[in-house]
Amino acid sequence: MKEGLVCIIGHPVAHSRSPLIHQYWLRTHRIAGDYVREDVLPANIEAFLDSLVKSRYIGGNVTIPHKEIAFRKVAKTDAVAKALRAVNTLWIEDKNLCGANTDVYGFLTHLDRSQPNWSGRTNTGVVIGAGGVARAAVYGLIERDIQNIVIVNRTPARAQDLAAHFQRRATPQAFAELPKLLGNADLLVNATSLGMKGQPPLQIDLTNLKNGAVVYDLVYVPLETGLIKAARAAGFAVVDGLGMLLHQAVPAFEKWFGVRPQVTSELRKLIIEDLEKDAAR
Ligand code: NAP
């Protein structure tokens, strides 16, 4: 077991629940350490990352908009980060800044726990969105060998770029095609910010969605998005976005502190209470 100080690096970063998650595990495992926020402007991120190896930190998480620059700055990284060209977890090894990406692990682990054997039942996965989290979701589906992966995005060029990034293992389609695509979808993933507090809702008609489909909304503020409510009301299996956040934190904590923590119902409750406070504000 190791001790030390870790930070989350982003801009903005005040909204991040990662400190709550890691502080819970530090308390649970009685580790002397802390996890704090570092709001770093894009203009300062290179210098900040350069200074990390000689700083008081033993590691960090990276969130928007710095995951790509973090990937370019690390001396050593893992296969997932290479595939995504984005790093969300940093640590220091032999005086070198090293990085990994645990988002895909979080995406898949939560889906596996919520819907065991989902991949065996999934021929077609439709991902709405083409930003950072969509990249992790599409790669997760590729890793599980889903045959037909479709990306639908408001800006078609970004869906095309994402498909090209993964050597066309996924197919870009126009948003207008969504009603038709839903008829074949075994898994529908919302990887846009639509439905998030302060954003417009994701308005899609689920009437055509294939019987037995799983609806996975990666938005977790609020936890019960309009999409989750509509899918549940229509009898579809639903998976919320909070589990991905909790599970992506597990390998990071283990890397820094040498203990593999658990995603417990107590931790989930703690974060939900915090999200509810936010929703009431
Ligand atoms: P991002 O890179 O900024 O991508 C945002 C995506 O949302 C893009 O595809 C964008 O489409 C789409 N979008 C935004 N406004 C839209 C609108 N009005 N109409 C249609 N599409 C719209 O953000 P990100 O990092 O991928 O994060 C997306 C969301 O995922 C976040 O808001 C957050 O709720 C969630 N998230 C969850 C987790 C988790 O652990 N569960 C982790 C990270 C993020 P365009 O390309 O057309 O702009």
Coordinates of C-alpha atoms and ligand atoms in Angstrom, one line a residue:
M1 CA 0.0 0.0 0.0
K2 CA 1.3 3.5 -0.9
E3 CA 0.4 6.9 0.4
G4 CA 0.3 10.3 -1.3
L5 CA -1.5 13.1 -3.0
V6 CA -3.4 12.8 -6.3
C7 CA -5.2 15.4 -8.4
I8 CA -7.8 15.7 -11.1
I9 CA -6.6 18.0 -13.9
G10 CA -9.2 19.7 -16.1
H11 CA -10.9 22.9 -17.0
P12 CA -13.5 23.4 -15.6
V13 CA -13.1 20.8 -12.8
A14 CA -15.3 22.1 -10.0
H15 CA -18.1 19.8 -11.0
S16 CA -16.0 16.6 -10.9
R17 CA -17.1 13.8 -8.5
S18 CA -13.7 12.1 -8.7
P19 CA -12.5 13.6 -5.4
L20 CA -15.6 12.2 -3.6
I21 CA -14.9 8.7 -5.1
H22 CA -11.2 8.6 -4.3
Q23 CA -11.6 10.2 -0.9
Y24 CA -14.2 7.5 0.0
W25 CA -11.7 4.8 -0.9
L26 CA -8.8 6.5 0.9
R27 CA -11.0 6.5 4.1
T28 CA -12.2 2.9 3.5
H29 CA -8.7 1.6 3.2
R30 CA -7.2 4.0 5.9
I31 CA -4.6 5.3 3.4
A32 CA -2.9 8.6 4.3
G33 CA -3.5 10.6 1.2
D34 CA -5.8 13.1 -0.5
Y35 CA -7.3 13.7 -4.0
V36 CA -7.7 17.4 -5.0
R37 CA -8.8 19.4 -8.0
E38 CA -6.4 21.3 -10.3
D39 CA -8.2 23.6 -12.7
V40 CA -5.6 24.2 -15.4
L41 CA -6.2 26.5 -18.4
P42 CA -5.4 25.1 -21.8
A43 CA -2.7 27.6 -22.2
N44 CA -0.9 26.2 -19.1
I45 CA -1.5 22.5 -19.5
E46 CA 1.9 21.6 -21.1
A47 CA 3.9 23.4 -18.4
F48 CA 1.7 21.8 -15.7
L49 CA 2.2 18.3 -17.1
D50 CA 5.9 18.9 -17.5
S51 CA 6.1 19.9 -13.8
L52 CA 4.2 16.9 -12.5
V53 CA 7.2 14.5 -12.1
K54 CA 8.9 16.9 -9.7
S55 CA 5.7 18.0 -7.9
R56 CA 4.0 16.9 -4.7
Y57 CA 1.7 14.6 -6.7
I58 CA 2.1 10.8 -7.1
G59 CA -0.3 10.9 -10.0
G60 CA -3.5 12.3 -11.3
N61 CA -6.6 12.0 -13.4
V62 CA -7.1 14.0 -16.6
T63 CA -10.5 15.2 -17.8
I64 CA -11.8 17.5 -20.5
P65 CA -10.2 19.2 -22.3
H66 CA -6.8 17.8 -21.5
K67 CA -6.9 14.1 -22.3
E68 CA -5.4 14.3 -25.8
I69 CA -2.5 16.6 -24.7
A70 CA -1.8 14.2 -21.7
F71 CA -1.5 11.4 -24.2
R72 CA 1.1 13.3 -26.2
K73 CA 3.1 14.1 -23.0
V74 CA 3.5 10.7 -21.4
A75 CA 6.7 8.6 -21.8
K76 CA 4.9 5.3 -21.5
T77 CA 1.3 4.4 -22.0
D78 CA -1.1 1.4 -22.4
A79 CA -2.8 -0.1 -25.5
V80 CA -6.2 1.5 -24.8
A81 CA -4.7 5.0 -24.5
K82 CA -2.9 4.4 -27.8
A83 CA -6.1 3.3 -29.5
L84 CA -8.0 6.3 -28.2
R85 CA -5.0 8.8 -28.3
A86 CA -6.3 10.0 -24.9
V87 CA -5.1 9.5 -21.4
N88 CA -7.2 9.9 -18.2
T89 CA -4.8 8.4 -15.6
L90 CA -1.3 9.6 -14.9
W91 CA 1.4 8.3 -12.6
I92 CA 5.1 8.7 -12.2
E93 CA 7.5 5.8 -12.8
D94 CA 11.3 6.0 -12.7
K95 CA 11.0 9.8 -12.8
N96 CA 8.8 9.6 -16.0
L97 CA 5.2 10.6 -16.5
C98 CA 3.2 7.6 -17.5
G99 CA -0.4 7.4 -18.6
A100 CA -3.3 5.0 -19.2
N101 CA -6.9 5.2 -20.3
T102 CA -9.5 3.5 -18.0
D103 CA -12.6 4.9 -19.6
V104 CA -13.2 1.9 -21.8
Y105 CA -12.8 -0.4 -18.7
G106 CA -15.4 1.7 -16.9
F107 CA -17.8 1.7 -19.9
L108 CA -17.5 -2.1 -20.3
T109 CA -17.4 -3.1 -16.7
H110 CA -20.6 -1.3 -15.8
L111 CA -22.4 -2.7 -18.8
D112 CA -21.1 -6.2 -18.0
R113 CA -22.3 -5.9 -14.4
S114 CA -25.7 -4.4 -15.3
Q115 CA -26.4 -6.6 -18.3
P116 CA -24.4 -9.9 -18.1
N117 CA -23.9 -11.5 -21.5
W118 CA -25.0 -8.4 -23.3
S119 CA -22.3 -8.8 -25.9
G120 CA -23.5 -12.3 -26.9
R121 CA -26.9 -10.8 -27.6
T122 CA -25.6 -7.7 -29.5
N123 CA -25.1 -7.8 -33.2
T124 CA -25.7 -4.1 -33.7
G125 CA -24.7 -1.3 -31.4
V126 CA -25.7 2.3 -32.2
V127 CA -23.7 5.1 -30.6
I128 CA -25.1 8.6 -30.7
G129 CA -22.3 11.1 -30.4
A130 CA -18.7 11.4 -31.7
G131 CA -16.9 13.2 -28.9
G132 CA -14.4 12.0 -26.3
V133 CA -16.8 9.6 -24.5
A134 CA -18.2 8.2 -27.8
R135 CA -14.6 7.3 -28.8
A136 CA -14.3 5.2 -25.6
A137 CA -17.7 3.6 -26.2
V138 CA -17.0 2.7 -29.8
Y139 CA -13.6 1.2 -28.9
G140 CA -15.3 -0.8 -26.1
L141 CA -17.7 -2.2 -28.7
I142 CA -14.8 -3.0 -31.1
E143 CA -13.0 -4.8 -28.2
R144 CA -16.0 -7.0 -27.7
D145 CA -16.2 -7.7 -31.4
I146 CA -19.7 -6.3 -31.9
Q147 CA -20.3 -6.9 -35.6
N148 CA -22.2 -3.8 -36.6
I149 CA -21.2 -0.6 -34.9
V150 CA -23.0 2.6 -36.1
I151 CA -22.1 6.1 -35.1
V152 CA -24.7 8.9 -35.4
N153 CA -23.8 12.5 -34.7
R154 CA -25.2 16.0 -35.2
T155 CA -22.0 17.0 -37.0
P156 CA -21.6 14.2 -39.6
A157 CA -17.9 15.0 -40.3
R158 CA -17.1 14.1 -36.7
A159 CA -18.9 10.7 -37.0
Q160 CA -16.9 10.1 -40.2
D161 CA -13.6 11.0 -38.5
L162 CA -14.4 8.7 -35.6
A163 CA -15.2 5.8 -37.9
A164 CA -12.0 6.5 -39.8
H165 CA -10.0 6.7 -36.6
F166 CA -11.0 3.1 -36.0
Q167 CA -10.2 2.0 -39.6
R168 CA -13.9 1.9 -40.4
R169 CA -14.6 -0.9 -37.9
A170 CA -17.7 1.4 -37.2
T171 CA -20.0 3.0 -39.8
P172 CA -21.0 6.6 -39.7
Q173 CA -24.7 7.3 -40.4
A174 CA -26.8 10.5 -40.7
F175 CA -29.0 11.5 -37.7
A176 CA -32.0 11.3 -40.1
E177 CA -31.4 7.5 -40.4
L178 CA -31.8 7.0 -36.7
P179 CA -35.5 5.8 -36.8
K180 CA -34.5 3.1 -39.3
L181 CA -31.3 2.2 -37.4
L182 CA -33.2 1.7 -34.1
G183 CA -35.1 -1.3 -35.6
N184 CA -31.8 -3.3 -35.7
A185 CA -30.2 -1.9 -32.5
D186 CA -29.5 -4.4 -29.7
L187 CA -27.7 -1.7 -27.8
L188 CA -28.3 2.0 -28.0
V189 CA -25.7 4.3 -26.3
N190 CA -26.2 8.0 -25.7
A191 CA -22.6 9.5 -25.8
T192 CA -23.7 13.1 -26.4
S193 CA -24.2 15.7 -23.7
L194 CA -27.9 15.8 -24.6
G195 CA -30.0 15.1 -21.5
M196 CA -27.4 16.5 -19.2
K197 CA -28.4 19.2 -16.7
G198 CA -28.5 22.5 -18.5
Q199 CA -28.5 20.9 -22.0
P200 CA -31.5 20.1 -24.3
P201 CA -33.0 16.6 -23.9
L202 CA -32.1 13.8 -26.3
Q203 CA -35.4 13.5 -28.2
I204 CA -35.7 10.2 -29.9
D205 CA -38.8 8.1 -30.6
L206 CA -38.2 4.7 -29.1
T207 CA -41.2 3.1 -30.8
N208 CA -39.0 1.6 -33.4
L209 CA -36.3 0.3 -31.1
K210 CA -35.7 -3.4 -31.4
N211 CA -37.4 -5.6 -28.8
G212 CA -35.1 -6.6 -26.0
A213 CA -32.6 -3.7 -26.7
V214 CA -30.5 -2.3 -23.9
V215 CA -30.4 1.5 -23.6
Y216 CA -27.1 2.9 -22.0
D217 CA -27.1 6.6 -21.3
L218 CA -23.6 7.9 -20.4
V219 CA -25.0 11.1 -19.0
Y220 CA -25.2 10.9 -15.2
V221 CA -26.3 14.4 -14.2
P222 CA -29.2 13.8 -13.7
L223 CA -29.0 10.1 -13.1
E224 CA -32.5 9.5 -14.4
T225 CA -32.2 11.2 -17.8
G226 CA -35.3 11.7 -20.1
L227 CA -33.9 8.9 -22.2
I228 CA -33.6 6.5 -19.3
K229 CA -37.1 7.3 -18.1
A230 CA -38.6 6.8 -21.6
A231 CA -36.7 3.6 -22.2
R232 CA -37.7 2.1 -18.8
A233 CA -41.4 3.2 -19.4
A234 CA -41.3 1.4 -22.8
G235 CA -40.0 -1.8 -21.1
F236 CA -36.3 -1.7 -22.3
A237 CA -33.4 -2.6 -20.1
V238 CA -31.6 0.5 -19.0
V239 CA -28.0 1.3 -17.9
D240 CA -27.2 4.6 -16.3
G241 CA -23.9 6.6 -16.7
L242 CA -22.8 6.7 -13.1
G243 CA -21.4 3.2 -13.0
M244 CA -19.0 4.0 -15.8
L245 CA -17.6 6.9 -13.8
L246 CA -17.2 4.7 -10.7
H247 CA -15.6 1.8 -12.5
Q248 CA -13.1 3.9 -14.5
A249 CA -11.8 5.1 -11.1
V250 CA -10.9 1.6 -9.9
P251 CA -7.7 0.8 -11.9
A252 CA -6.5 4.4 -11.3
F253 CA -6.8 4.1 -7.5
E254 CA -5.0 0.7 -7.6
K255 CA -2.2 2.2 -9.7
W256 CA -1.6 5.0 -7.3
F257 CA -2.2 3.3 -3.9
G258 CA -1.6 -0.4 -4.6
V259 CA -5.0 -1.5 -3.4
R260 CA -7.9 -2.5 -5.7
P261 CA -11.0 -0.8 -4.4
Q262 CA -14.6 -1.9 -4.7
V263 CA -17.5 -0.1 -6.3
T264 CA -19.9 -0.6 -3.4
S265 CA -23.6 0.4 -3.0
E266 CA -22.5 2.7 -0.2
L267 CA -20.2 4.6 -2.7
R268 CA -22.9 4.7 -5.3
K269 CA -25.3 6.2 -2.7
L270 CA -22.8 8.8 -1.6
I271 CA -22.4 10.0 -5.2
I272 CA -26.1 9.9 -5.9
E273 CA -26.8 12.1 -2.9
D274 CA -24.2 14.6 -4.2
L275 CA -25.8 14.5 -7.7
E276 CA -29.2 15.1 -6.1
K277 CA -27.9 18.2 -4.2
D278 CA -26.6 19.5 -7.6
A279 CA -30.0 18.8 -9.3
A280 CA -31.8 20.8 -6.5
R281 CA -29.5 23.8 -6.9
Ligands
NAP1 P1 -17.7 16.2 -26.2 O1 -16.4 15.6 -26.6 O2 -17.8 17.6 -26.1 O3 -18.8 15.6 -27.2 C1 -20.1 16.1 -27.1 C2 -21.0 15.3 -28.0 O4 -22.4 15.7 -27.8 C3 -20.8 15.5 -29.5 O5 -21.1 14.3 -30.2 C4 -21.7 16.6 -29.9 O6 -22.1 16.6 -31.2 C5 -22.9 16.2 -29.1 N1 -23.9 17.3 -28.8 C6 -23.7 18.3 -28.0 N2 -24.7 19.2 -28.0 C7 -25.6 18.7 -28.9 C8 -26.8 19.1 -29.5 N3 -27.4 20.2 -29.0 N4 -27.4 18.3 -30.4 C9 -26.9 17.2 -30.8 N5 -25.7 16.7 -30.4 C10 -25.0 17.5 -29.4 O7 -18.1 15.6 -24.8 P2 -17.8 14.1 -24.1 O8 -16.5 14.3 -23.3 O9 -17.8 13.1 -25.2 O10 -19.0 14.0 -23.1 C11 -20.3 13.8 -23.6 C12 -21.2 13.6 -22.4 O11 -20.9 12.3 -21.9 C13 -20.9 14.5 -21.2 O12 -21.8 15.6 -21.3 C14 -21.2 13.7 -20.0 O13 -22.5 13.8 -19.6 C15 -21.0 12.3 -20.5 N6 -19.8 11.6 -19.9 C16 -20.0 10.6 -19.1 C17 -18.9 9.9 -18.5 C18 -19.2 8.7 -17.6 O14 -18.3 8.3 -17.0 N7 -20.4 8.3 -17.5 C19 -17.6 10.2 -18.9 C20 -17.4 11.3 -19.8 C21 -18.5 12.0 -20.3 P3 -21.3 17.5 -32.3 O15 -20.1 16.7 -32.6 O16 -22.2 17.7 -33.4 O17 -20.9 18.8 -31.6

